[in-house]
PDB file of C-alpha atoms and ligand atoms in Angstrom:
ATOM      1  CA  UNK Z 223      21.369  13.254  20.506  1.00 91.00           C
ATOM      2  CA  UNK Z 224      24.732  13.675  22.213  1.00 88.00           C
ATOM      3  CA  UNK Z 225      25.987  10.472  20.599  1.00 92.00           C
ATOM      4  CA  UNK Z 226      25.489  11.903  17.089  1.00 97.00           C
ATOM      5  CA  UNK Z 227      28.730  13.775  16.490  1.00 98.00           C
ATOM      6  CA  UNK Z 228      31.431  14.240  13.866  1.00 98.00           C
ATOM      7  CA  UNK Z 229      31.255  14.880  10.131  1.00 98.00           C
ATOM      8  CA  UNK Z 230      27.693  14.729   8.792  1.00 98.00           C
ATOM      9  CA  UNK Z 231      26.969  15.454   5.116  1.00 98.00           C
ATOM     10  CA  UNK Z 232      23.807  17.446   4.432  1.00 98.00           C
ATOM     11  CA  UNK Z 233      23.067  14.872   1.768  1.00 98.00           C
ATOM     12  CA  UNK Z 234      22.512  15.939  -1.841  1.00 98.00           C
ATOM     13  CA  UNK Z 235      19.417  14.545  -3.575  1.00 98.00           C
ATOM     14  CA  UNK Z 236      20.178  13.133  -7.022  1.00 98.00           C
ATOM     15  CA  UNK Z 237      17.653  13.770  -9.775  1.00 98.00           C
ATOM     16  CA  UNK Z 238      17.725  12.189 -13.224  1.00 97.00           C
ATOM     17  CA  UNK Z 239      17.900  14.049 -16.530  1.00 95.00           C
ATOM     18  CA  UNK Z 240      14.103  14.572 -16.366  1.00 97.00           C
ATOM     19  CA  UNK Z 241      14.364  15.971 -12.820  1.00 97.00           C
ATOM     20  CA  UNK Z 242      12.760  12.904 -11.196  1.00 98.00           C
ATOM     21  CA  UNK Z 243      14.188  11.676  -7.876  1.00 98.00           C
ATOM     22  CA  UNK Z 244      16.818   9.092  -8.812  1.00 98.00           C
ATOM     23  CA  UNK Z 245      16.663   6.335  -6.239  1.00 98.00           C
ATOM     24  CA  UNK Z 246      19.473   4.295  -7.754  1.00 98.00           C
ATOM     25  CA  UNK Z 247      21.899   7.207  -7.742  1.00 98.00           C
ATOM     26  CA  UNK Z 248      20.777   8.099  -4.203  1.00 98.00           C
ATOM     27  CA  UNK Z 249      21.686   4.630  -2.944  1.00 98.00           C
ATOM     28  CA  UNK Z 250      25.050   4.731  -4.740  1.00 98.00           C
ATOM     29  CA  UNK Z 251      25.895   8.103  -3.150  1.00 98.00           C
ATOM     30  CA  UNK Z 252      25.020   6.804   0.315  1.00 98.00           C
ATOM     31  CA  UNK Z 253      27.301   3.781  -0.195  1.00 98.00           C
ATOM     32  CA  UNK Z 254      30.069   6.060  -1.490  1.00 97.00           C
ATOM     33  CA  UNK Z 255      29.882   8.244   1.631  1.00 98.00           C
ATOM     34  CA  UNK Z 256      29.630   5.316   4.033  1.00 98.00           C
ATOM     35  CA  UNK Z 257      32.779   3.862   2.478  1.00 98.00           C
ATOM     36  CA  UNK Z 258      34.448   7.201   3.154  1.00 97.00           C
ATOM     37  CA  UNK Z 259      33.558   6.920   6.832  1.00 98.00           C
ATOM     38  CA  UNK Z 260      31.174   9.813   7.404  1.00 98.00           C
ATOM     39  CA  UNK Z 261      29.631   9.858  10.877  1.00 98.00           C
ATOM     40  CA  UNK Z 262      25.975  10.266   9.873  1.00 98.00           C
ATOM     41  CA  UNK Z 263      23.590  11.838   7.372  1.00 98.00           C
ATOM     42  CA  UNK Z 264      21.356  14.930   7.398  1.00 98.00           C
ATOM     43  CA  UNK Z 265      18.582  14.450   4.832  1.00 98.00           C
ATOM     44  CA  UNK Z 266      16.355  16.781   2.835  1.00 98.00           C
ATOM     45  CA  UNK Z 267      17.953  20.016   3.987  1.00 97.00           C
ATOM     46  CA  UNK Z 268      18.901  22.978   1.842  1.00 96.00           C
ATOM     47  CA  UNK Z 269      21.647  20.962   0.155  1.00 97.00           C
ATOM     48  CA  UNK Z 270      19.065  18.243  -0.510  1.00 98.00           C
ATOM     49  CA  UNK Z 271      16.992  20.788  -2.534  1.00 98.00           C
ATOM     50  CA  UNK Z 272      14.132  20.115  -0.158  1.00 98.00           C
ATOM     51  CA  UNK Z 273      12.016  23.136  -1.035  1.00 97.00           C
ATOM     52  CA  UNK Z 274      11.982  22.023  -4.674  1.00 98.00           C
ATOM     53  CA  UNK Z 275      10.370  18.701  -3.742  1.00 98.00           C
ATOM     54  CA  UNK Z 276       6.829  17.606  -2.969  1.00 98.00           C
ATOM     55  CA  UNK Z 277       6.112  16.136   0.500  1.00 98.00           C
ATOM     56  CA  UNK Z 278       5.782  12.670  -1.091  1.00 98.00           C
ATOM     57  CA  UNK Z 279       9.195  13.015  -2.698  1.00 98.00           C
ATOM     58  CA  UNK Z 280      10.772  14.174   0.568  1.00 98.00           C
ATOM     59  CA  UNK Z 281       9.289  11.133   2.294  1.00 98.00           C
ATOM     60  CA  UNK Z 282      10.621   8.820  -0.397  1.00 98.00           C
ATOM     61  CA  UNK Z 283      14.157  10.225   0.004  1.00 98.00           C
ATOM     62  CA  UNK Z 284      13.988   9.503   3.741  1.00 98.00           C
ATOM     63  CA  UNK Z 285      12.727   5.959   3.132  1.00 98.00           C
ATOM     64  CA  UNK Z 286      15.409   5.177   0.558  1.00 98.00           C
ATOM     65  CA  UNK Z 287      18.301   6.540   2.615  1.00 98.00           C
ATOM     66  CA  UNK Z 288      17.199   4.896   5.870  1.00 98.00           C
ATOM     67  CA  UNK Z 289      16.890   1.612   3.999  1.00 98.00           C
ATOM     68  CA  UNK Z 290      20.324   1.942   2.389  1.00 98.00           C
ATOM     69  CA  UNK Z 291      22.076   3.055   5.599  1.00 98.00           C
ATOM     70  CA  UNK Z 292      20.494   0.125   7.479  1.00 98.00           C
ATOM     71  CA  UNK Z 293      21.494   1.416  10.903  1.00 97.00           C
ATOM     72  CA  UNK Z 294      25.225   1.749  10.185  1.00 98.00           C
ATOM     73  CA  UNK Z 295      25.317   5.466  11.082  1.00 98.00           C
ATOM     74  CA  UNK Z 296      22.703   7.836  12.543  1.00 98.00           C
ATOM     75  CA  UNK Z 297      20.291   9.592  10.201  1.00 98.00           C
ATOM     76  CA  UNK Z 298      18.660  12.985  10.815  1.00 98.00           C
ATOM     77  CA  UNK Z 299      15.789  14.236   8.695  1.00 98.00           C
ATOM     78  CA  UNK Z 300      15.096  17.895   8.037  1.00 98.00           C
ATOM     79  CA  UNK Z 301      11.299  18.113   8.014  1.00 98.00           C
ATOM     80  CA  UNK Z 302      10.902  21.897   7.941  1.00 97.00           C
ATOM     81  CA  UNK Z 303       8.180  23.630   5.955  1.00 95.00           C
ATOM     82  CA  UNK Z 304       6.342  26.935   6.302  1.00 93.00           C
ATOM     83  CA  UNK Z 305       3.239  25.282   7.714  1.00 95.00           C
ATOM     84  CA  UNK Z 306       3.024  23.284  10.948  1.00 98.00           C
ATOM     85  CA  UNK Z 307       0.619  20.728   9.437  1.00 98.00           C
ATOM     86  CA  UNK Z 308       3.034  19.696   6.735  1.00 98.00           C
ATOM     87  CA  UNK Z 309       6.059  19.644   9.065  1.00 98.00           C
ATOM     88  CA  UNK Z 310       4.177  17.445  11.572  1.00 98.00           C
ATOM     89  CA  UNK Z 311       3.211  15.056   8.792  1.00 98.00           C
ATOM     90  CA  UNK Z 312       6.822  14.844   7.583  1.00 98.00           C
ATOM     91  CA  UNK Z 313       8.082  14.448  11.173  1.00 98.00           C
ATOM     92  CA  UNK Z 314       5.717  11.585  11.935  1.00 98.00           C
ATOM     93  CA  UNK Z 315       6.602   9.877   8.696  1.00 98.00           C
ATOM     94  CA  UNK Z 316      10.329  10.263   9.460  1.00 98.00           C
ATOM     95  CA  UNK Z 317       9.823   8.719  12.890  1.00 98.00           C
ATOM     96  CA  UNK Z 318       7.899   5.770  11.416  1.00 98.00           C
ATOM     97  CA  UNK Z 319      10.656   5.307   8.837  1.00 98.00           C
ATOM     98  CA  UNK Z 320      13.268   5.012  11.573  1.00 98.00           C
ATOM     99  CA  UNK Z 321      15.336   8.205  11.611  1.00 98.00           C
ATOM    100  CA  UNK Z 322      17.279   9.070  14.777  1.00 98.00           C
ATOM    101  CA  UNK Z 323      16.622  12.803  14.992  1.00 98.00           C
ATOM    102  CA  UNK Z 324      14.639  15.606  13.374  1.00 98.00           C
ATOM    103  CA  UNK Z 325      15.618  19.089  12.359  1.00 98.00           C
ATOM    104  CA  UNK Z 326      13.671  22.053  11.073  1.00 97.00           C
ATOM    105  CA  UNK Z 327      14.155  25.570   9.807  1.00 96.00           C
ATOM    106  CA  UNK Z 328      11.791  28.002  11.485  1.00 96.00           C
ATOM    107  CA  UNK Z 329       8.671  28.896   9.496  1.00 95.00           C
ATOM    108  CA  UNK Z 330       9.804  31.518   6.984  1.00 92.00           C
ATOM    109  CA  UNK Z 331       8.525  33.982   4.330  1.00 91.00           C
ATOM    110  CA  UNK Z 332       5.988  35.820   6.550  1.00 92.00           C
ATOM    111  CA  UNK Z 333       8.500  36.735   9.300  1.00 88.00           C
ATOM    112  CA  UNK Z 334       6.491  35.111  12.050  1.00 94.00           C
ATOM    113  CA  UNK Z 335       6.823  36.689  15.520  1.00 94.00           C
ATOM    114  CA  UNK Z 336       8.778  34.845  18.217  1.00 95.00           C
ATOM    115  CA  UNK Z 337       5.786  33.277  19.951  1.00 97.00           C
ATOM    116  CA  UNK Z 338       4.617  31.703  16.700  1.00 97.00           C
ATOM    117  CA  UNK Z 339       8.076  30.307  15.946  1.00 96.00           C
ATOM    118  CA  UNK Z 340       8.246  28.883  19.484  1.00 97.00           C
ATOM    119  CA  UNK Z 341       4.759  27.440  18.993  1.00 98.00           C
ATOM    120  CA  UNK Z 342       5.865  25.835  15.736  1.00 98.00           C
ATOM    121  CA  UNK Z 343       8.721  23.979  17.434  1.00 98.00           C
ATOM    122  CA  UNK Z 344       6.533  23.017  20.429  1.00 98.00           C
ATOM    123  CA  UNK Z 345       3.920  21.522  18.082  1.00 98.00           C
ATOM    124  CA  UNK Z 346       6.617  19.613  16.227  1.00 98.00           C
ATOM    125  CA  UNK Z 347       8.302  18.154  19.301  1.00 98.00           C
ATOM    126  CA  UNK Z 348       4.911  17.157  20.737  1.00 98.00           C
ATOM    127  CA  UNK Z 349       4.154  15.213  17.567  1.00 98.00           C
ATOM    128  CA  UNK Z 350       6.984  12.636  17.855  1.00 98.00           C
ATOM    129  CA  UNK Z 351       9.410  11.184  20.428  1.00 97.00           C
ATOM    130  CA  UNK Z 352      12.488  12.186  18.440  1.00 98.00           C
ATOM    131  CA  UNK Z 353      14.999  14.856  19.472  1.00 98.00           C
ATOM    132  CA  UNK Z 354      14.703  18.110  17.523  1.00 98.00           C
ATOM    133  CA  UNK Z 355      17.646  20.112  16.206  1.00 98.00           C
ATOM    134  CA  UNK Z 356      16.580  23.672  15.466  1.00 97.00           C
ATOM    135  CA  UNK Z 357      18.182  25.123  12.372  1.00 95.00           C
ATOM    136  CA  UNK Z 358      19.718  28.546  12.756  1.00 90.00           C
ATOM    137  CA  UNK Z 359      20.392  29.671   9.198  1.00 83.00           C
ATOM    138  CA  UNK Z 360      20.567  33.115   7.567  1.00 79.00           C
ATOM    139  CA  UNK Z 361      18.271  31.954   4.725  1.00 79.00           C
ATOM    140  CA  UNK Z 362      15.384  31.638   7.205  1.00 75.00           C
ATOM    141  CA  UNK Z 363      16.381  34.532   9.523  1.00 78.00           C
ATOM    142  CA  UNK Z 364      18.937  34.036  12.287  1.00 85.00           C
ATOM    143  CA  UNK Z 365      17.977  33.571  15.951  1.00 89.00           C
ATOM    144  CA  UNK Z 366      19.652  35.693  18.614  1.00 91.00           C
ATOM    145  CA  UNK Z 367      20.968  34.143  21.812  1.00 94.00           C
ATOM    146  CA  UNK Z 368      17.775  34.955  23.775  1.00 95.00           C
ATOM    147  CA  UNK Z 369      15.639  33.141  21.238  1.00 96.00           C
ATOM    148  CA  UNK Z 370      18.015  30.156  21.263  1.00 96.00           C
ATOM    149  CA  UNK Z 371      17.647  30.042  25.075  1.00 97.00           C
ATOM    150  CA  UNK Z 372      13.852  30.037  24.744  1.00 97.00           C
ATOM    151  CA  UNK Z 373      13.930  27.340  22.077  1.00 97.00           C
ATOM    152  CA  UNK Z 374      16.171  25.192  24.278  1.00 97.00           C
ATOM    153  CA  UNK Z 375      13.489  25.231  26.981  1.00 98.00           C
ATOM    154  CA  UNK Z 376      11.000  23.433  24.732  1.00 98.00           C
ATOM    155  CA  UNK Z 377      10.770  19.765  25.678  1.00 97.00           C
ATOM    156  CA  UNK Z 378      12.378  17.729  22.903  1.00 98.00           C
ATOM    157  CA  UNK Z 379      14.569  20.525  21.516  1.00 98.00           C
ATOM    158  CA  UNK Z 380      17.983  19.040  22.201  1.00 98.00           C
ATOM    159  CA  UNK Z 381      20.319  20.806  19.837  1.00 98.00           C
ATOM    160  CA  UNK Z 382      20.949  23.420  17.214  1.00 97.00           C
ATOM    161  CA  UNK Z 383      22.420  23.401  13.758  1.00 97.00           C
ATOM    162  CA  UNK Z 384      24.326  26.631  13.991  1.00 96.00           C
ATOM    163  CA  UNK Z 385      24.953  28.151  10.559  1.00 93.00           C
ATOM    164  CA  UNK Z 386      25.727  31.658  11.835  1.00 90.00           C
ATOM    165  CA  UNK Z 387      29.243  33.156  11.675  1.00 91.00           C
ATOM    166  CA  UNK Z 388      29.186  34.232  15.348  1.00 93.00           C
ATOM    167  CA  UNK Z 389      31.014  31.243  16.758  1.00 95.00           C
ATOM    168  CA  UNK Z 390      31.565  32.822  20.170  1.00 95.00           C
ATOM    169  CA  UNK Z 391      27.873  32.063  20.727  1.00 95.00           C
ATOM    170  CA  UNK Z 392      28.690  28.337  20.493  1.00 96.00           C
ATOM    171  CA  UNK Z 393      30.760  28.705  23.670  1.00 96.00           C
ATOM    172  CA  UNK Z 394      28.000  30.762  25.243  1.00 96.00           C
ATOM    173  CA  UNK Z 395      25.349  28.138  24.416  1.00 97.00           C
ATOM    174  CA  UNK Z 396      27.478  25.465  26.103  1.00 97.00           C
ATOM    175  CA  UNK Z 397      28.204  27.685  29.126  1.00 97.00           C
ATOM    176  CA  UNK Z 398      24.814  29.339  29.676  1.00 97.00           C
ATOM    177  CA  UNK Z 399      22.240  26.910  28.239  1.00 97.00           C
ATOM    178  CA  UNK Z 400      23.831  23.511  28.866  1.00 97.00           C
ATOM    179  CA  UNK Z 401      26.984  21.680  27.900  1.00 96.00           C
ATOM    180  CA  UNK Z 402      24.610  18.875  26.844  1.00 97.00           C
ATOM    181  CA  UNK Z 403      22.725  21.066  24.372  1.00 97.00           C
ATOM    182  CA  UNK Z 404      24.169  19.685  21.149  1.00 98.00           C
ATOM    183  CA  UNK Z 405      25.660  22.121  18.647  1.00 98.00           C
ATOM    184  CA  UNK Z 406      26.381  21.308  15.007  1.00 98.00           C
ATOM    185  CA  UNK Z 407      28.424  23.917  13.220  1.00 97.00           C
ATOM    186  CA  UNK Z 408      26.931  24.633   9.814  1.00 94.00           C
ATOM    187  CA  UNK Z 409      29.399  26.724   7.799  1.00 96.00           C
ATOM    188  CA  UNK Z 410      31.858  24.385   6.102  1.00 98.00           C
ATOM    189  CA  UNK Z 411      34.306  27.270   5.527  1.00 97.00           C
ATOM    190  CA  UNK Z 412      34.535  27.533   9.326  1.00 97.00           C
ATOM    191  CA  UNK Z 413      34.457  23.859  10.339  1.00 98.00           C
ATOM    192  CA  UNK Z 414      37.731  24.238  12.197  1.00 98.00           C
ATOM    193  CA  UNK Z 415      36.431  27.283  14.029  1.00 97.00           C
ATOM    194  CA  UNK Z 416      33.123  25.654  14.956  1.00 98.00           C
ATOM    195  CA  UNK Z 417      34.769  22.527  16.308  1.00 98.00           C
ATOM    196  CA  UNK Z 418      37.441  24.435  18.210  1.00 97.00           C
ATOM    197  CA  UNK Z 419      34.731  26.613  19.824  1.00 96.00           C
ATOM    198  CA  UNK Z 420      33.046  23.491  21.155  1.00 96.00           C
ATOM    199  CA  UNK Z 421      30.629  22.251  18.480  1.00 98.00           C
ATOM    200  CA  UNK Z 422      29.853  18.542  18.797  1.00 98.00           C
ATOM    201  CA  UNK Z 423      29.738  17.980  15.065  1.00 98.00           C
ATOM    202  CA  UNK Z 424      29.584  19.617  11.666  1.00 98.00           C
ATOM    203  CA  UNK Z 425      26.732  19.356   9.145  1.00 98.00           C
ATOM    204  CA  UNK Z 426      27.270  20.701   5.660  1.00 98.00           C
ATOM    205  CA  UNK Z 427      27.129  20.450   1.887  1.00 98.00           C
ATOM    206  CA  UNK Z 428      30.802  19.988   1.124  1.00 98.00           C
ATOM    207  CA  UNK Z 429      31.046  16.826   3.252  1.00 98.00           C
ATOM    208  CA  UNK Z 430      29.375  15.106   0.299  1.00 98.00           C
ATOM    209  CA  UNK Z 431      32.308  16.038  -1.891  1.00 97.00           C
ATOM    210  CA  UNK Z 432      35.424  15.843   0.275  1.00 96.00           C
ATOM    211  CA  UNK Z 433      34.622  14.191   3.599  1.00 97.00           C
ATOM    212  CA  UNK Z 434      38.222  13.102   4.235  1.00 97.00           C
ATOM    213  CA  UNK Z 435      39.421  16.695   4.619  1.00 97.00           C
ATOM    214  CA  UNK Z 436      36.817  17.354   7.301  1.00 98.00           C
ATOM    215  CA  UNK Z 437      37.350  14.019   9.033  1.00 98.00           C
ATOM    216  CA  UNK Z 438      40.991  15.153   9.171  1.00 98.00           C
ATOM    217  CA  UNK Z 439      39.908  18.481  10.720  1.00 98.00           C
ATOM    218  CA  UNK Z 440      37.711  16.629  13.240  1.00 98.00           C
ATOM    219  CA  UNK Z 441      40.658  14.458  14.282  1.00 98.00           C
ATOM    220  CA  UNK Z 442      43.179  17.320  14.289  1.00 98.00           C
ATOM    221  CA  UNK Z 443      40.960  19.429  16.580  1.00 98.00           C
ATOM    222  CA  UNK Z 444      40.444  16.448  18.896  1.00 97.00           C
ATOM    223  CA  UNK Z 445      44.240  16.052  19.010  1.00 97.00           C
ATOM    224  CA  UNK Z 446      44.670  19.838  19.510  1.00 97.00           C
ATOM    225  CA  UNK Z 447      46.783  19.964  16.350  1.00 98.00           C
ATOM    226  CA  UNK Z 448      45.732  23.423  15.117  1.00 97.00           C
ATOM    227  CA  UNK Z 449      48.414  23.628  12.424  1.00 98.00           C
ATOM    228  CA  UNK Z 450      47.104  20.491  10.763  1.00 98.00           C
ATOM    229  CA  UNK Z 451      43.464  21.596  11.090  1.00 98.00           C
ATOM    230  CA  UNK Z 452      44.358  24.932   9.513  1.00 98.00           C
ATOM    231  CA  UNK Z 453      46.176  23.348   6.577  1.00 97.00           C
ATOM    232  CA  UNK Z 454      43.202  21.074   5.863  1.00 97.00           C
ATOM    233  CA  UNK Z 455      40.712  23.944   6.191  1.00 97.00           C
ATOM    234  CA  UNK Z 456      42.745  26.035   3.741  1.00 96.00           C
ATOM    235  CA  UNK Z 457      42.705  23.220   1.189  1.00 95.00           C
ATOM    236  CA  UNK Z 458      38.970  22.716   1.672  1.00 96.00           C
ATOM    237  CA  UNK Z 459      38.239  26.432   1.415  1.00 96.00           C
ATOM    238  CA  UNK Z 460      39.868  26.721  -2.001  1.00 93.00           C
ATOM    239  CA  UNK Z 461      37.289  24.218  -3.278  1.00 93.00           C
ATOM    240  CA  UNK Z 462      34.421  25.772  -1.280  1.00 95.00           C
ATOM    241  CA  UNK Z 463      35.080  29.262  -2.646  1.00 94.00           C
ATOM    242  CA  UNK Z 464      35.254  27.785  -6.150  1.00 91.00           C
ATOM    243  CA  UNK Z 465      31.875  26.104  -5.603  1.00 92.00           C
ATOM    244  CA  UNK Z 466      29.985  28.947  -3.965  1.00 93.00           C
ATOM    245  CA  UNK Z 467      30.937  31.358  -6.737  1.00 90.00           C
ATOM    246  CA  UNK Z 468      29.188  29.011  -9.195  1.00 89.00           C
ATOM    247  CA  UNK Z 469      26.154  26.804  -8.542  1.00 91.00           C
ATOM    248  CA  UNK Z 470      27.198  24.952  -5.398  1.00 95.00           C
ATOM    249  CA  UNK Z 471      24.997  21.867  -5.549  1.00 96.00           C
ATOM    250  CA  UNK Z 472      25.763  21.368  -9.253  1.00 96.00           C
ATOM    251  CA  UNK Z 473      29.514  21.631  -8.572  1.00 95.00           C
ATOM    252  CA  UNK Z 474      29.231  19.132  -5.707  1.00 97.00           C
ATOM    253  CA  UNK Z 475      27.229  16.695  -7.821  1.00 97.00           C
ATOM    254  CA  UNK Z 476      29.695  16.756 -10.727  1.00 94.00           C
ATOM    255  CA  UNK Z 477      32.653  16.567  -8.356  1.00 94.00           C
ATOM    256  CA  UNK Z 478      31.144  13.446  -6.818  1.00 96.00           C
ATOM    257  CA  UNK Z 479      30.631  11.965 -10.277  1.00 94.00           C
ATOM    258  CA  UNK Z 480      34.306  12.553 -11.087  1.00 91.00           C
ATOM    259  CA  UNK Z 481      35.134  10.513  -7.985  1.00 93.00           C
ATOM    260  CA  UNK Z 482      32.893   7.618  -8.990  1.00 94.00           C
ATOM    261  CA  UNK Z 483      29.526   8.458  -7.385  1.00 96.00           C
ATOM    262  CA  UNK Z 484      27.230   9.916 -10.040  1.00 95.00           C
ATOM    263  CA  UNK Z 485      25.083  12.273  -7.987  1.00 97.00           C
ATOM    264  CA  UNK Z 486      22.858  13.151 -10.931  1.00 97.00           C
ATOM    265  CA  UNK Z 487      21.271  16.462 -11.813  1.00 97.00           C
ATOM    266  CA  UNK Z 488      19.923  19.427  -9.845  1.00 98.00           C
ATOM    267  CA  UNK Z 489      16.357  20.592 -10.169  1.00 97.00           C
ATOM    268  CA  UNK Z 490      15.653  23.839 -11.938  1.00 97.00           C
ATOM    269  CA  UNK Z 491      16.056  26.731 -11.337  1.00 96.00           C
ATOM    270  CA  UNK Z 492      19.430  25.326 -10.165  1.00 96.00           C
ATOM    271  CA  UNK Z 493      21.728  24.766 -13.101  1.00 92.00           C
ATOM    272  CA  UNK Z 494      23.833  21.787 -14.099  1.00 92.00           C
ATOM    273  CA  UNK Z 495      27.219  21.029 -15.597  1.00 87.00           C
ATOM    274  CA  UNK Z 496      26.016  17.969 -17.395  1.00 82.00           C
ATOM    275  CA  UNK Z 497      26.696  18.642 -21.063  1.00 80.00           C
ATOM    276  CA  UNK Z 498      30.230  18.152 -22.330  1.00 80.00           C
ATOM    277  CA  UNK Z 499      30.868  21.854 -22.912  1.00 82.00           C
ATOM    278  CA  UNK Z 500      29.712  22.969 -19.456  1.00 79.00           C
ATOM    279  CA  UNK Z 501      31.644  20.158 -17.832  1.00 82.00           C
ATOM    280  CA  UNK Z 502      34.840  21.022 -19.696  1.00 86.00           C
ATOM    281  CA  UNK Z 503      34.464  24.689 -18.738  1.00 82.00           C
ATOM    282  CA  UNK Z 504      34.014  23.681 -15.100  1.00 81.00           C
ATOM    283  CA  UNK Z 505      37.114  21.485 -15.184  1.00 83.00           C
ATOM    284  CA  UNK Z 506      39.159  24.273 -16.812  1.00 85.00           C
ATOM    285  CA  UNK Z 507      38.022  26.779 -14.194  1.00 80.00           C
ATOM    286  CA  UNK Z 508      38.960  24.316 -11.497  1.00 80.00           C
ATOM    287  CA  UNK Z 509      42.427  23.763 -12.977  1.00 81.00           C
ATOM    288  CA  UNK Z 510      42.989  27.510 -13.195  1.00 80.00           C
ATOM    289  CA  UNK Z 511      41.810  28.004  -9.608  1.00 74.00           C
ATOM    290  CA  UNK Z 512      44.448  25.509  -8.513  1.00 72.00           C
ATOM    291  CA  UNK Z 513      47.310  27.316 -10.280  1.00 73.00           C
TER     292      UNK Z 513
HETATM  293  C1  NAY W 292      21.639  21.882   4.716  1.00 90.75           C
HETATM  294  O1  NAY W 292      20.574  21.959   5.328  1.00 90.75           O
HETATM  295  O2  NAY W 292      21.708  21.443   3.586  1.00 90.75           O
HETATM  296  C2  NAY W 292      22.870  22.348   5.340  1.00 90.75           C
HETATM  297  O3  NAY W 292      23.236  21.973   6.411  1.00 90.75           O
HETATM  298  C3  NAY W 292      23.686  23.249   4.563  1.00 90.75           C
HETATM  299  C4  NAY W 292      24.720  24.043   5.294  1.00 90.75           C
HETATM  300  C5  NAY W 292      25.243  24.992   4.267  1.00 90.75           C
HETATM  301  N1  NAY W 292      24.758  26.320   4.520  1.00 90.75           N
HETATM  302  C6  NAY W 292      23.834  26.908   3.785  1.00 90.75           C
HETATM  303  C7  NAY W 292      23.476  28.298   4.173  1.00 90.75           C
HETATM  304  O4  NAY W 292      23.309  26.358   2.848  1.00 90.75           O
HETATM  305  O5  NAY W 292      27.165  23.647   4.047  1.00 90.75           O
HETATM  306  C8  NAY W 292      26.750  24.971   4.203  1.00 90.75           C
HETATM  307  C9  NAY W 292      27.225  25.806   3.019  1.00 90.75           C
HETATM  308  O6  NAY W 292      26.737  25.272   1.816  1.00 90.75           O
HETATM  309  C10 NAY W 292      28.737  25.830   2.951  1.00 90.75           C
HETATM  310  O7  NAY W 292      29.246  26.288   4.170  1.00 90.75           O
HETATM  311  C11 NAY W 292      29.215  26.692   1.789  1.00 90.75           C
HETATM  312  O8  NAY W 292      28.930  28.041   2.020  1.00 90.75           O
END
């Protein structure tokens, strides 16, 4: 896992106007991002609207993207679900399809006790040979440091996607768990912070829309040029705050379309900016936000 680093879009999933998975648009978006030099892809995560898809659809997204990427950059598949059976099935399919790593949210909704969450990850890692990146995200309930330490002891758990704002814990993970335990910072608004606190890479939604800014942050942090990293983060954050105050995936998808990669529609209940009036309103808002 330690060789998967850098700027990794949590890939959007394009749907067509009837909300069906749009394979053609998916392939075009992958080509668009490869041309913009992203370092890898994270599939069927929250940004990929995964919990709005059937298992068969999630599998198809993985197959299409792995085929289109054709080994040029690493691919990680988020295979999380509430139930172990389904996650194991998705994990085994992802391995057969040829992904490089797996990731999963913890089982959610019923607030499972620690031993059941640990059991979930142990069952998953036992079911394939792929490295597992646990997903620490507020939407599924954040792990504390003790739980992260316990998770890291499970054979096959090799990293964490850290979408918590407590970045000092990134340093602590590296110091007290292992410097080889891979950390991906998950809050795009804090990419600079995550990388400067020692994260190996960044995984997020906005890297679909403006990867260059974050590739610039990656390089500026590596060169210890904090002033440049800060300027790029400020530019990025203006767009991020614009997006999160609306419907983020819909904003990202239309923004990609404006740049030449039509990322299609979101699935309901997410909204869209696809009719002329909504699109014009979005563009006007964006112009005003820039003034
Ligand atoms: C995924 O699985 O799609 C992600 O990695 C998404 C990470 C995002 N966090 C959440 C909570 O969805 O990219 C971030 C987030 O959209 C961004 O920082 C804006 O808040």
